[in-house]
Amino acid sequence: MIQQTLVLIKPDGVARGLTGEIIKRFEQRGLKIVALKLVKIDNDLAKQHYTEDISKRLGEKVRNMLLNFITEGPIIAMIIEGVNAIENVRKIVGVTESKAALPGTIRGDFSHVSYSYADKKEIAIKNLVHASADETDAKNETALWFSIDEIFDYKRAGDEHIL
Ligand code: GDP
Ligand code: MG
């Protein structure tokens, strides 16, 4: 089943100059970038992305840390398309806590900090990437970040060997 999912390269990933390295991971897997932009977002959009649900799940404190983090500098937003793209992208990204993320994943290769360290500093764990968690989130998040005319349907050389 071909799906589309939202990926954000968070401010730490852009500031560290890791955008090319991160984007490469999705491209080399055969997944296709169908939308992409560099943006600096305000608190309004941040709140629509990290909704009240985040507070219910992770607490108001973590949500506020996330809102501060995601608005602190430019980020890259993209929509990635492919067969089971939501699950495939999450696997490439790795688990949430950088300390636990396996080498070979983006978080496991480029970050290492624990929840307890980040919590003590009262900052969101700087794990480089956001990726939609499930079909509902992917649908809402792609629609929040991109208009229809920013999303492209195109054939890539090599698709005949991948799809
Ligand atoms: P994700 O889907 O893997 O990004 O994880 P979540 O949706 O559960 O959390 C959103 C983001 O909040 C994570 O990517 C982290 O940046 C941050 N975060 C989540 N849990 C914690 C926590 O317990 N402590 C801190 N400091 N940050 C957290
Ligand atoms: Mg999440």
Short mmCIF file of C-alpha atoms and ligand atoms in Angstrom, two decimals:
data_model
loop_
_atom_site.label_atom_id
_atom_site.label_comp_id
_atom_site.label_asym_id
_atom_site.label_seq_id
_atom_site.Cartn_x
_atom_site.Cartn_y
_atom_site.Cartn_z
CA MET A 1 0.00 0.00 0.00
CA ILE A 2 1.54 3.33 -1.07
CA GLN A 3 1.41 5.90 1.73
CA GLN A 4 2.57 9.47 2.29
CA THR A 5 4.07 10.56 5.61
CA LEU A 6 5.35 13.83 7.08
CA VAL A 7 9.00 14.16 8.04
CA LEU A 8 10.51 17.20 9.73
CA ILE A 9 14.23 17.75 10.12
CA LYS A 10 14.15 19.55 13.46
CA PRO A 11 16.24 22.68 14.23
CA ASP A 12 19.17 20.59 15.55
CA GLY A 13 19.42 18.68 12.26
CA VAL A 14 19.43 21.84 10.14
CA ALA A 15 21.81 23.71 12.49
CA ARG A 16 24.25 20.79 12.50
CA GLY A 17 24.32 20.65 8.69
CA LEU A 18 22.89 17.14 8.59
CA THR A 19 20.03 17.76 6.15
CA GLY A 20 21.72 16.10 3.17
CA GLU A 21 22.78 13.11 5.26
CA ILE A 22 19.25 12.69 6.62
CA ILE A 23 17.44 13.11 3.28
CA LYS A 24 19.86 10.61 1.72
CA ARG A 25 18.69 7.90 4.14
CA PHE A 26 15.14 8.07 2.77
CA GLU A 27 16.20 8.34 -0.88
CA GLN A 28 18.59 5.40 -0.71
CA ARG A 29 15.78 3.22 0.68
CA GLY A 30 13.84 3.91 -2.52
CA LEU A 31 11.34 6.23 -0.84
CA LYS A 32 10.35 9.32 -2.82
CA ILE A 33 10.30 12.96 -1.71
CA VAL A 34 7.06 14.40 -3.05
CA ALA A 35 7.19 17.76 -1.17
CA LEU A 36 9.96 19.68 0.59
CA LYS A 37 10.59 23.15 2.07
CA LEU A 38 12.83 25.02 4.52
CA VAL A 39 10.70 27.02 6.99
CA LYS A 40 10.85 28.71 10.37
CA ILE A 41 7.49 28.27 12.06
CA ASP A 42 5.64 30.36 14.66
CA ASN A 43 4.02 29.16 17.86
CA ASP A 44 0.59 28.89 16.16
CA LEU A 45 1.67 26.29 13.63
CA ALA A 46 3.81 24.55 16.27
CA LYS A 47 0.70 24.16 18.45
CA GLN A 48 -1.27 22.71 15.56
CA HIS A 49 1.50 20.20 14.94
CA TYR A 50 2.13 19.31 18.59
CA THR A 51 -1.56 19.30 19.58
CA GLU A 52 -3.19 18.95 23.00
CA ASP A 53 -2.89 15.20 22.48
CA ILE A 54 0.84 15.54 23.18
CA SER A 55 0.01 17.00 26.61
CA LYS A 56 -2.32 14.10 27.35
CA ARG A 57 0.31 11.59 26.27
CA LEU A 58 3.55 13.20 27.46
CA GLY A 59 2.44 16.03 29.78
CA GLU A 60 2.17 19.80 29.39
CA LYS A 61 5.83 20.29 30.30
CA VAL A 62 7.15 18.15 27.44
CA ARG A 63 4.73 19.84 25.03
CA ASN A 64 6.06 23.28 26.02
CA MET A 65 9.65 22.10 25.61
CA LEU A 66 8.71 20.81 22.14
CA LEU A 67 7.03 24.08 21.16
CA ASN A 68 10.17 26.01 22.18
CA PHE A 69 12.43 23.58 20.35
CA ILE A 70 10.55 23.35 17.05
CA THR A 71 10.28 27.16 16.72
CA GLU A 72 13.91 27.98 17.64
CA GLY A 73 15.34 27.83 14.11
CA PRO A 74 14.67 26.79 10.52
CA ILE A 75 13.48 23.27 9.86
CA ILE A 76 12.94 21.17 6.76
CA ALA A 77 9.47 19.78 6.16
CA MET A 78 8.92 17.04 3.63
CA ILE A 79 6.42 14.47 2.53
CA ILE A 80 7.85 11.08 1.80
CA GLU A 81 6.01 8.51 -0.29
CA GLY A 82 6.41 4.78 -0.65
CA VAL A 83 5.03 1.36 0.15
CA ASN A 84 4.22 1.35 3.90
CA ALA A 85 6.05 4.68 4.05
CA ILE A 86 4.86 5.47 7.60
CA GLU A 87 6.37 2.34 9.12
CA ASN A 88 9.44 2.37 6.87
CA VAL A 89 10.26 5.98 7.71
CA ARG A 90 9.83 5.42 11.47
CA LYS A 91 12.25 2.50 11.21
CA ILE A 92 14.85 4.61 9.40
CA VAL A 93 14.44 7.34 12.05
CA GLY A 94 14.80 5.05 15.08
CA VAL A 95 13.20 5.15 18.53
CA THR A 96 12.44 8.39 20.37
CA GLU A 97 15.14 8.34 23.05
CA SER A 98 18.48 8.96 21.31
CA LYS A 99 20.31 6.87 23.93
CA ALA A 100 18.19 3.83 22.98
CA ALA A 101 18.19 4.40 19.21
CA LEU A 102 20.08 1.71 17.33
CA PRO A 103 23.13 2.50 15.19
CA GLY A 104 22.03 2.47 11.55
CA THR A 105 19.04 4.68 12.34
CA ILE A 106 19.22 8.47 11.95
CA ARG A 107 18.77 9.05 15.68
CA GLY A 108 21.16 6.21 16.54
CA ASP A 109 23.87 7.48 14.21
CA PHE A 110 23.71 11.20 15.00
CA SER A 111 22.47 11.60 18.58
CA HIS A 112 22.96 9.87 21.94
CA VAL A 113 21.30 11.80 24.79
CA SER A 114 18.97 10.22 27.38
CA TYR A 115 15.53 11.36 28.55
CA SER A 116 16.89 11.98 32.02
CA TYR A 117 19.65 14.30 30.71
CA ALA A 118 17.20 16.28 28.53
CA ASP A 119 14.59 16.40 31.31
CA LYS A 120 17.14 17.76 33.77
CA LYS A 121 18.04 20.51 31.28
CA GLU A 122 14.30 21.04 30.65
CA ILE A 123 14.71 20.70 26.90
CA ALA A 124 13.10 18.36 24.37
CA ILE A 125 15.39 15.52 23.49
CA LYS A 126 17.26 16.64 20.35
CA ASN A 127 16.59 13.65 18.15
CA LEU A 128 16.86 15.36 14.75
CA VAL A 129 13.70 14.17 13.06
CA HIS A 130 9.93 14.03 13.43
CA ALA A 131 8.00 11.39 11.52
CA SER A 132 4.24 10.79 11.53
CA ALA A 133 3.29 7.98 13.92
CA ASP A 134 0.33 6.39 12.12
CA GLU A 135 -2.14 6.82 9.25
CA THR A 136 -4.30 9.36 11.08
CA ASP A 137 -1.31 11.52 12.04
CA ALA A 138 0.17 11.24 8.54
CA LYS A 139 -3.08 12.43 6.99
CA ASN A 140 -3.48 15.38 9.39
CA GLU A 141 0.19 16.37 9.37
CA THR A 142 0.72 16.29 5.59
CA ALA A 143 -2.39 18.46 5.20
CA LEU A 144 -1.22 20.86 7.92
CA TRP A 145 2.22 21.44 6.42
CA PHE A 146 1.56 21.36 2.67
CA SER A 147 -1.09 22.51 0.24
CA ILE A 148 -2.07 20.25 -2.63
CA ASP A 149 -0.11 22.34 -5.19
CA GLU A 150 3.12 21.81 -3.19
CA ILE A 151 2.89 18.02 -3.49
CA PHE A 152 4.26 16.43 -6.67
CA ASP A 153 3.45 13.22 -8.47
CA TYR A 154 6.41 12.20 -10.63
CA LYS A 155 8.37 9.20 -11.81
CA ARG A 156 11.93 8.71 -10.62
CA ALA A 157 14.61 6.96 -12.65
CA GLY A 158 14.95 3.53 -11.07
CA ASP A 159 11.33 3.30 -9.93
CA GLU A 160 10.89 0.32 -12.26
CA HIS A 161 13.42 -1.58 -10.11
CA ILE A 162 11.90 -0.52 -6.79
CA LEU A 163 8.10 -0.43 -7.18
P1 GDP B 1 8.53 10.51 18.38
O1 GDP B 1 7.25 10.23 17.65
O2 GDP B 1 9.50 9.36 18.33
O3 GDP B 1 9.20 11.80 17.94
O4 GDP B 1 8.17 10.67 19.94
P2 GDP B 1 6.91 11.35 20.67
O5 GDP B 1 5.84 11.70 19.68
O6 GDP B 1 6.54 10.47 21.80
O7 GDP B 1 7.53 12.68 21.29
C1 GDP B 1 7.70 13.85 20.52
C2 GDP B 1 9.05 14.45 20.84
O8 GDP B 1 9.06 14.92 22.19
C3 GDP B 1 10.23 13.49 20.77
O9 GDP B 1 10.74 13.30 19.46
C4 GDP B 1 11.24 14.19 21.68
O10 GDP B 1 11.90 15.24 20.99
C5 GDP B 1 10.35 14.79 22.75
N1 GDP B 1 10.18 13.95 23.95
C6 GDP B 1 9.35 12.88 24.07
N2 GDP B 1 9.38 12.37 25.31
C7 GDP B 1 10.26 13.13 26.00
C8 GDP B 1 10.72 13.09 27.37
O11 GDP B 1 10.32 12.26 28.18
N3 GDP B 1 11.65 14.03 27.74
C9 GDP B 1 12.10 14.97 26.86
N4 GDP B 1 13.01 15.86 27.32
N5 GDP B 1 11.69 15.05 25.58
C10 GDP B 1 10.77 14.13 25.15
MG MG B 2 5.46 11.38 17.67
#
